[in-house]
Short mmCIF file of C-alpha atoms in Angstrom, two decimals:
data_model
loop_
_atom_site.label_atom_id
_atom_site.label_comp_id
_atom_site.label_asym_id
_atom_site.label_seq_id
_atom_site.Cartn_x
_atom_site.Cartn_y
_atom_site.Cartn_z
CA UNK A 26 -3.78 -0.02 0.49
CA UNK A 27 -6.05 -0.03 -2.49
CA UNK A 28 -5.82 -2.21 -5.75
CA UNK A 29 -4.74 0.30 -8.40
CA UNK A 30 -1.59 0.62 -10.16
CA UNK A 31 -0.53 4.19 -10.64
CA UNK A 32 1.40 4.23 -13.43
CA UNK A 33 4.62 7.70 -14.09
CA UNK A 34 4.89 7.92 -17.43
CA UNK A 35 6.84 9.85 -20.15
CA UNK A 36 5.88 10.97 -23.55
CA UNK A 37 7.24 12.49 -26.95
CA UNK A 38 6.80 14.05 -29.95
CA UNK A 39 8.25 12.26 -33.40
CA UNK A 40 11.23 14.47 -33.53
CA UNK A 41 11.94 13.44 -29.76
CA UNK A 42 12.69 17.17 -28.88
CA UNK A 43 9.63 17.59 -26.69
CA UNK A 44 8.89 14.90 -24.04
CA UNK A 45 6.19 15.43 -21.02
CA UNK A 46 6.23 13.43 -17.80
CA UNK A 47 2.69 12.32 -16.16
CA UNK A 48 1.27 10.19 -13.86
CA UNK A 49 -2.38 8.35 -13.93
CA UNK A 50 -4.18 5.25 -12.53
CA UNK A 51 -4.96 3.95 -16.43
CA UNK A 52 -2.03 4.19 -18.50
CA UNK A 53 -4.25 3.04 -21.61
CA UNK A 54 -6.81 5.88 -21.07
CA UNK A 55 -4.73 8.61 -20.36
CA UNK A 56 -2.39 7.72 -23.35
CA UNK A 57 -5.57 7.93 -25.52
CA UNK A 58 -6.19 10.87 -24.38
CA UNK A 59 -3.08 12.43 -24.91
CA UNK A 60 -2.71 10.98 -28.56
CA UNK A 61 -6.29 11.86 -29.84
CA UNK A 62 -5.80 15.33 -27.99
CA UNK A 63 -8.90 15.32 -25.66
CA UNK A 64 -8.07 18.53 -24.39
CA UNK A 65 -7.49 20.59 -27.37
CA UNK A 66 -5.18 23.34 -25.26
CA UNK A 67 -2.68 21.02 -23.59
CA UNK A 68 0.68 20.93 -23.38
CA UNK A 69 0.84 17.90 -25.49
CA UNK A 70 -2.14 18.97 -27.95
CA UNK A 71 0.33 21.94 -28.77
CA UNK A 72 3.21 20.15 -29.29
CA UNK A 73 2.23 17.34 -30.59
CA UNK A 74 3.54 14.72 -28.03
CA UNK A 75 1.78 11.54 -28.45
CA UNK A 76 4.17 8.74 -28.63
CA UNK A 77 4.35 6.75 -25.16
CA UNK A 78 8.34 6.20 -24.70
CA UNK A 79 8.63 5.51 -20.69
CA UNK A 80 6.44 3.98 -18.13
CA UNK A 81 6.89 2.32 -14.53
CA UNK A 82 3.85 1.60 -12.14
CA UNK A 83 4.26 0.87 -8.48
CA UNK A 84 0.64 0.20 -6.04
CA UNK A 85 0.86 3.65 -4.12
CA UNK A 86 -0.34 6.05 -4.98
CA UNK A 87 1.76 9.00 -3.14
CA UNK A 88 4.70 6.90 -4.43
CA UNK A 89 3.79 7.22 -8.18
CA UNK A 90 3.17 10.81 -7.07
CA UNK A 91 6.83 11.68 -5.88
CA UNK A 92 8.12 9.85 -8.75
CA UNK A 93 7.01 11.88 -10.89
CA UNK A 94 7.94 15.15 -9.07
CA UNK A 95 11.51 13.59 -9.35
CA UNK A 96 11.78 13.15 -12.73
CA UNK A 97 10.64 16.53 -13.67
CA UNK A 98 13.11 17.80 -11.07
CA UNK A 99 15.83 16.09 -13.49
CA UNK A 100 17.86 17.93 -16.27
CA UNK A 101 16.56 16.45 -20.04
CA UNK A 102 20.14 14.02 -20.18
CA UNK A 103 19.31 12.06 -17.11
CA UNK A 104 15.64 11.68 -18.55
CA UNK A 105 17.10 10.70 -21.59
CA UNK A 106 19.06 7.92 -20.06
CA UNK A 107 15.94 7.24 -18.35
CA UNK A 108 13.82 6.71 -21.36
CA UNK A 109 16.54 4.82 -23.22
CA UNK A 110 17.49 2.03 -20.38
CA UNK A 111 13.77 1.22 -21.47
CA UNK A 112 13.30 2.34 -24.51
CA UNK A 113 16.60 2.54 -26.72
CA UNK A 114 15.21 3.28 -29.70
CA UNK A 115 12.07 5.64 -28.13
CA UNK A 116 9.13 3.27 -30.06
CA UNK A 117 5.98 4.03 -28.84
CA UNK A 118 4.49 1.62 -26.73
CA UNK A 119 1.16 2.30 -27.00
CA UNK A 120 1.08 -0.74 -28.70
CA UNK A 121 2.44 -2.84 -26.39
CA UNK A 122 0.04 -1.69 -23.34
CA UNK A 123 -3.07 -2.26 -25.31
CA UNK A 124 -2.29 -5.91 -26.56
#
């Protein structure tokens, strides 16, 4: 077992209509990345999806891995409720990860 946290993650656009569902080993980075659209023909360049509404981190890797394979297996209510038993009011918390 290694020291890394691997973090599932879920992002939206401001109209909360579009929402994209990643995993990475540096939330902070890969949130930058996304928001200052790093790779101009993205998924979430196009459409605008920036805001960081959802994240959970667990130690192993193939764990964050399946995670994330589950919640894109789910319909858009149950990642919804997801998002909101975190998040109620989707804020971005970008914020909150780079304090």
């Amino acid at each position: 077992m290694d020291d890394y946290n691997y973090y599932v993650y879920i992002l939206s656009n401001a109209q909360k209509n579009v929402i994209y569902t990643g995993v990475t080993n540096d939330l902070v980075r890969r949130v930058y990345e996304h928001k200052n659209h790093l790779d101009k023909s993205s998924f979430t360049a196009r459409y605008n999806v920036t805001r960081l509404v959802y994240y959970e981190y667990t130690n192993d890797a193939n764990s964050a891995i399946e995670r994330e394979k589950q919640i894109k297996g789910w319909n858009r209510k149950r990642k919804n409720q997801l998002i909101e038993g975190m998040n109620p009011n989707w804020e971005d918390l970008y914020g909150r990860i780079t304090e």
